[in-house]
PDB file of C-alpha atoms in Angstrom:
ATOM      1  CA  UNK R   1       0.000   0.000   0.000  1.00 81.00           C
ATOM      2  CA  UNK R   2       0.733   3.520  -0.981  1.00 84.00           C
ATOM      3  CA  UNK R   3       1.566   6.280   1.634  1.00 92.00           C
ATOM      4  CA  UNK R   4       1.515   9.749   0.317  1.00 94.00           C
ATOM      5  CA  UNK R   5       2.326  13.318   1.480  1.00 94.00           C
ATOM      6  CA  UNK R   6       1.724  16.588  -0.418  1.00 96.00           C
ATOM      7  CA  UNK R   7       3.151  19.946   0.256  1.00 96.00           C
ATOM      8  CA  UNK R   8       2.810  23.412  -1.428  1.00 97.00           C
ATOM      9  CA  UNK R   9       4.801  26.294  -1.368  1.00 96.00           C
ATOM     10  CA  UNK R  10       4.367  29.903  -2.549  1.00 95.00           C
ATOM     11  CA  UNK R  11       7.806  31.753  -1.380  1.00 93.00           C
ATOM     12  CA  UNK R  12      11.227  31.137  -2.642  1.00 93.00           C
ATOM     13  CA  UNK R  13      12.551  32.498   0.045  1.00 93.00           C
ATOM     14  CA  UNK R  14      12.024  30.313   2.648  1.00 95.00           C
ATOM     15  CA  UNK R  15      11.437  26.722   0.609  1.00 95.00           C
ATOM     16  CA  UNK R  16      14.816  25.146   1.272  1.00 95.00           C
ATOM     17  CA  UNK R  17      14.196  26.129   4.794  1.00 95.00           C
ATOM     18  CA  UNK R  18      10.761  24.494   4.863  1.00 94.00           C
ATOM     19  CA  UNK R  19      11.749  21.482   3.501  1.00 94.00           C
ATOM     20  CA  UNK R  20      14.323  21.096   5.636  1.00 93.00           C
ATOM     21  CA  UNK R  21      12.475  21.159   8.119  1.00 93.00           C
ATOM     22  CA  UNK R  22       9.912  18.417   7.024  1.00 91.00           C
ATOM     23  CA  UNK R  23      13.267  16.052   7.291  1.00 90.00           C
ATOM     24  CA  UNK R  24      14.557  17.484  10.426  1.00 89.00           C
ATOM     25  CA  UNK R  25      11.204  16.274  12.325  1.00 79.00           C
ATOM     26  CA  UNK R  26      10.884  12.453  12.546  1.00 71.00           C
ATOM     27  CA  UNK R  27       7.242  12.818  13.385  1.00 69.00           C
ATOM     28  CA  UNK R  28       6.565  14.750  10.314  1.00 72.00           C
ATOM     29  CA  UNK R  29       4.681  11.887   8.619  1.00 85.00           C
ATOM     30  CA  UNK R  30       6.838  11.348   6.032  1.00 89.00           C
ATOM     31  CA  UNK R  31       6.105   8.342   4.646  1.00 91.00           C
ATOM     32  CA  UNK R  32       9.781   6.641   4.273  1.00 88.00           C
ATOM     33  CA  UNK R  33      11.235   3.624   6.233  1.00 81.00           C
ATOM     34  CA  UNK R  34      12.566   5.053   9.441  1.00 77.00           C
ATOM     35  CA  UNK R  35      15.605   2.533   9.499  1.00 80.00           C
ATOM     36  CA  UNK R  36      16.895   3.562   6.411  1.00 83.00           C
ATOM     37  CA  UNK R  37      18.993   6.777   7.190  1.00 85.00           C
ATOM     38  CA  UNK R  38      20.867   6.487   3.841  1.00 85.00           C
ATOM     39  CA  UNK R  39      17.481   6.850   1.498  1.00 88.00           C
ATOM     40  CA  UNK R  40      16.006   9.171   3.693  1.00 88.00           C
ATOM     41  CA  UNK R  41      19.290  11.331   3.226  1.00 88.00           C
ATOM     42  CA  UNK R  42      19.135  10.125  -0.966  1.00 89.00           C
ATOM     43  CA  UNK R  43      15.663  11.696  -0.945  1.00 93.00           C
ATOM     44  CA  UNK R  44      16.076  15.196   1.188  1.00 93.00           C
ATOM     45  CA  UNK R  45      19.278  15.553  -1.108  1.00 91.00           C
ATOM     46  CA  UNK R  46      17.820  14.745  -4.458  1.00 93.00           C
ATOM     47  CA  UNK R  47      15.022  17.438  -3.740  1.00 95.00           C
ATOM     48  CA  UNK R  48      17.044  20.115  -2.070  1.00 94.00           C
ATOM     49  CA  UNK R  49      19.349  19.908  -5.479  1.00 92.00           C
ATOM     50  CA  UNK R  50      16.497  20.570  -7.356  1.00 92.00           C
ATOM     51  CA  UNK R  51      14.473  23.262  -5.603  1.00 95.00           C
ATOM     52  CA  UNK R  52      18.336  25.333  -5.010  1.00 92.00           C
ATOM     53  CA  UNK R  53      18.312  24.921  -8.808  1.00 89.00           C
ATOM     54  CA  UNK R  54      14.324  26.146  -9.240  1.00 91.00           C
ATOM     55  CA  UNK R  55      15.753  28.983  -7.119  1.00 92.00           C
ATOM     56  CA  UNK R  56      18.464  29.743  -8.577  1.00 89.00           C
ATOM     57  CA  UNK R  57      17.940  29.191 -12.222  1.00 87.00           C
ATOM     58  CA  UNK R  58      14.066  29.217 -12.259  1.00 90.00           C
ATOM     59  CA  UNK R  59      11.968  31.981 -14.789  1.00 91.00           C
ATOM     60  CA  UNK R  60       8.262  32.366 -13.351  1.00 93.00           C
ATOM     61  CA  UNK R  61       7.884  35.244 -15.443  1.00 90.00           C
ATOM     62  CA  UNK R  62       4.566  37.181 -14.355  1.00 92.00           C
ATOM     63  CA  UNK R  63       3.233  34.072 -12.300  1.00 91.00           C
ATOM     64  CA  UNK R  64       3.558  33.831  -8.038  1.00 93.00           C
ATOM     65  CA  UNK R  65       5.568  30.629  -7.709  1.00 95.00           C
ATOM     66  CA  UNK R  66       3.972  27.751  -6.860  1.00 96.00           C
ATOM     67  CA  UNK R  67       5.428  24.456  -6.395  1.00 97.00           C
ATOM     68  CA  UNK R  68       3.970  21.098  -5.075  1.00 97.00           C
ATOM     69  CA  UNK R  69       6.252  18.222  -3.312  1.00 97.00           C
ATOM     70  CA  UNK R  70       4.730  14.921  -3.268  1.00 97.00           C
ATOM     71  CA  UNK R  71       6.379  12.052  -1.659  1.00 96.00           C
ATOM     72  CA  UNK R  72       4.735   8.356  -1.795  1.00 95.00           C
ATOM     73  CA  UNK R  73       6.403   5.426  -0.877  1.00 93.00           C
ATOM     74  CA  UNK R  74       5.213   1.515  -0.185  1.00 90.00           C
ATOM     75  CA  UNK R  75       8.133   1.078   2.090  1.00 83.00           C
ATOM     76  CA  UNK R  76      10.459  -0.303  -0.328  1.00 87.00           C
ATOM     77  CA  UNK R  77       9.988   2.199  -3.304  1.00 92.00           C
ATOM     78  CA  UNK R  78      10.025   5.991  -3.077  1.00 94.00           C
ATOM     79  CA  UNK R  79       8.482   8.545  -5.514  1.00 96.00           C
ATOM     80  CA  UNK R  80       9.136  12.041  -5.387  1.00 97.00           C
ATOM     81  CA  UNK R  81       6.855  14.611  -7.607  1.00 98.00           C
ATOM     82  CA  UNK R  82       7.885  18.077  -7.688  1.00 97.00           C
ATOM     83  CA  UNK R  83       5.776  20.300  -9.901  1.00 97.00           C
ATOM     84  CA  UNK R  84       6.309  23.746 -10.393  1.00 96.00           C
ATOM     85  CA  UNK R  85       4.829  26.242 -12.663  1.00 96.00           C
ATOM     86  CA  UNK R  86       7.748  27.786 -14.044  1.00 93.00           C
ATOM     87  CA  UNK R  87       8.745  28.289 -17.677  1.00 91.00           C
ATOM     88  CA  UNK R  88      10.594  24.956 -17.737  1.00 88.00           C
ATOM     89  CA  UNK R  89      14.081  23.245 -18.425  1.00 79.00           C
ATOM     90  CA  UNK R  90      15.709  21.423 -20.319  1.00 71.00           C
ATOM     91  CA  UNK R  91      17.038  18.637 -18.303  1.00 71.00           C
ATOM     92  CA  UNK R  92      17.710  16.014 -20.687  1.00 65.00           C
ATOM     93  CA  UNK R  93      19.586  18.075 -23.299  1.00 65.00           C
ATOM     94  CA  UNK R  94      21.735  19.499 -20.135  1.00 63.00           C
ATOM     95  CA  UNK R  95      22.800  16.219 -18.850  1.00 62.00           C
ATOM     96  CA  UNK R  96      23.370  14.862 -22.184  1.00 63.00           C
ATOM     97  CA  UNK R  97      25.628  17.856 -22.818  1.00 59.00           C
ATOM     98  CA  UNK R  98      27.516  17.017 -20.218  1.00 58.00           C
ATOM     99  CA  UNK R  99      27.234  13.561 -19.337  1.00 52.00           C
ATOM    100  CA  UNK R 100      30.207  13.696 -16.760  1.00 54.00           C
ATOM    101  CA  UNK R 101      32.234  16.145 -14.882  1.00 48.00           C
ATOM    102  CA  UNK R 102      34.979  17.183 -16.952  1.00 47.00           C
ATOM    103  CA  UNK R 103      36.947  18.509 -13.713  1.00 45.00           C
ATOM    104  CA  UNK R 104      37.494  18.049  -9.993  1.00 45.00           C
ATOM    105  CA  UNK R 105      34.864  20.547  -8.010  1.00 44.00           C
ATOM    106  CA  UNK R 106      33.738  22.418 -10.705  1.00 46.00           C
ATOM    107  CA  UNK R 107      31.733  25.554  -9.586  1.00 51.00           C
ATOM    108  CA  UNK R 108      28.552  24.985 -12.013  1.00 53.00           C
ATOM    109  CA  UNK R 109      26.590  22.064 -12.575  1.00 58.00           C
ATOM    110  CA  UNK R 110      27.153  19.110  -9.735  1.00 68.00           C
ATOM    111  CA  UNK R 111      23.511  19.316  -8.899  1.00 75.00           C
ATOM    112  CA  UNK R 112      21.895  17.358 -11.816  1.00 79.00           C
ATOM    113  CA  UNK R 113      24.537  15.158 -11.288  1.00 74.00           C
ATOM    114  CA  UNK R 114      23.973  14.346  -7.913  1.00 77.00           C
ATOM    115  CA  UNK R 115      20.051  14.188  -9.253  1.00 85.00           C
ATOM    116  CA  UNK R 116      20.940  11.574 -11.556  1.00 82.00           C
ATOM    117  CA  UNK R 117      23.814   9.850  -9.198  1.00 80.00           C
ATOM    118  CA  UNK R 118      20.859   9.704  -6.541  1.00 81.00           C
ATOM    119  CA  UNK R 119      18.426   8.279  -8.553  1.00 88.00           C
ATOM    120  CA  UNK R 120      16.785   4.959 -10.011  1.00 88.00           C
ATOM    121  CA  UNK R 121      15.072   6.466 -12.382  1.00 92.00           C
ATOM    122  CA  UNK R 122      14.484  10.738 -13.372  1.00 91.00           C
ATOM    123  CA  UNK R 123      12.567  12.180 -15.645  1.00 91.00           C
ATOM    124  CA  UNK R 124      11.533  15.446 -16.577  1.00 90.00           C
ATOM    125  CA  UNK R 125       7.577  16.324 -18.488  1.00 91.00           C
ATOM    126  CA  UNK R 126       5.599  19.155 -19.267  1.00 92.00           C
ATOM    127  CA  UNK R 127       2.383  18.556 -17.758  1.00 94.00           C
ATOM    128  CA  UNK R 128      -0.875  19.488 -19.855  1.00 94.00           C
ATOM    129  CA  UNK R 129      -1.506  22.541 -17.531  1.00 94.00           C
ATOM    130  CA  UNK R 130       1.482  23.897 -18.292  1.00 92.00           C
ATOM    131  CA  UNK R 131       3.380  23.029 -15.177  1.00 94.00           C
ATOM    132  CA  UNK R 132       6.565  20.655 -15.391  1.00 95.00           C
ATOM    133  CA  UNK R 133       7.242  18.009 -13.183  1.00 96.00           C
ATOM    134  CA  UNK R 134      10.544  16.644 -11.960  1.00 94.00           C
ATOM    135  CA  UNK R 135       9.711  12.644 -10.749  1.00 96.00           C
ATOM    136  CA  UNK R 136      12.587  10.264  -9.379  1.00 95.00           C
ATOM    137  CA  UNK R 137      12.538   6.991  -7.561  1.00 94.00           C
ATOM    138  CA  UNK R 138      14.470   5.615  -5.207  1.00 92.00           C
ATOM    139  CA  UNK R 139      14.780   2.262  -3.634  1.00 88.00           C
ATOM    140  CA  UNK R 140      15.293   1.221  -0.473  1.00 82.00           C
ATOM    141  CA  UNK R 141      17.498  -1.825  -1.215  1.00 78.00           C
ATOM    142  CA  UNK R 142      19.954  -0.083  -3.526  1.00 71.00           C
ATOM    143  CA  UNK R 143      22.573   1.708  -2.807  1.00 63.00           C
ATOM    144  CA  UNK R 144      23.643   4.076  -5.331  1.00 56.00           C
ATOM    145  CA  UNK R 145      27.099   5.164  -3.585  1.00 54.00           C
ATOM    146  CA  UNK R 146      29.475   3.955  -5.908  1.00 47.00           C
ATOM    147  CA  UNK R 147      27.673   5.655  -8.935  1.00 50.00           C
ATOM    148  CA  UNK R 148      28.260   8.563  -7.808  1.00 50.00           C
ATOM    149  CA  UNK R 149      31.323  10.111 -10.950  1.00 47.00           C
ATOM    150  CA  UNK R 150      32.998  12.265  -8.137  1.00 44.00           C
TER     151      UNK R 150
END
């Protein structure tokens, strides 16, 4: 069976923060396995990546930012939906661009690949209301450590 949890936020300013928070609190009703540290660190990481990169990097052009953070799991798969309503980005042509870092510590562009290093499986749509959607899963039997090209 499927446990779910939906958040929305409206500020920017405060969203890292926020989320944060939601992992700081082991009562917060998250719905991940408690005895698995590493995943529950996998997940707050893979989403904090990609909301410091809506931050950063995001266009909302005339429209309040909204974005929505759902997290479902059935205890030995985890799903993570974060829609936002921004103009978009093109995450597949960016990691196919540069499909490994080319240099130790380089200033730009670790983030998607600690995303994909993270991951099981990423993808990035275009929803028909115009928002896009950034969905990964995780498992709680893998772990992804020695993926990771740093």
């Amino acid at each position: 069976m499927m446990k779910e949890v939906r958040y929305r936020f409206n500020n920017l300013e405060d969203l890292i923060d926020r989320v944060h928070a939601l992992f700081a609190k082991p009562d917060a009703g998250l719905p991940l396995p408690p005895e698995n540290e590493n995943l529950r660190y996998r997940v707050q990481l893979t989403i904090h990546e990609w909301l410091a990169n809506l931050i950063q990097h995001a266009h909302f052009g005339n429209r309040a930012p909204t974005i929505e953070l759902t997290i479902r799991s059935n205890g030995r798969i985890v799903e993570c939906f974060i829609d936002d309503n921004s103009e978009g980005f093109d995450l597949n042509g960016r990691l196919e661009a540069n499909p490994s870092i080319q240099e130790a510590f380089p200033e730009r562009g670790m983030g998607l690949h600690f995303i994909r290093a993270c991951t099981q499986k990423l993808s990035y749509v275009r929803l028909k209301d115009g928002r896009h959607r950034l969905v990964f899963t995780l498992a709680n039997d893998e772990d992804p450590w020695l993926d990771i090209p740093f």
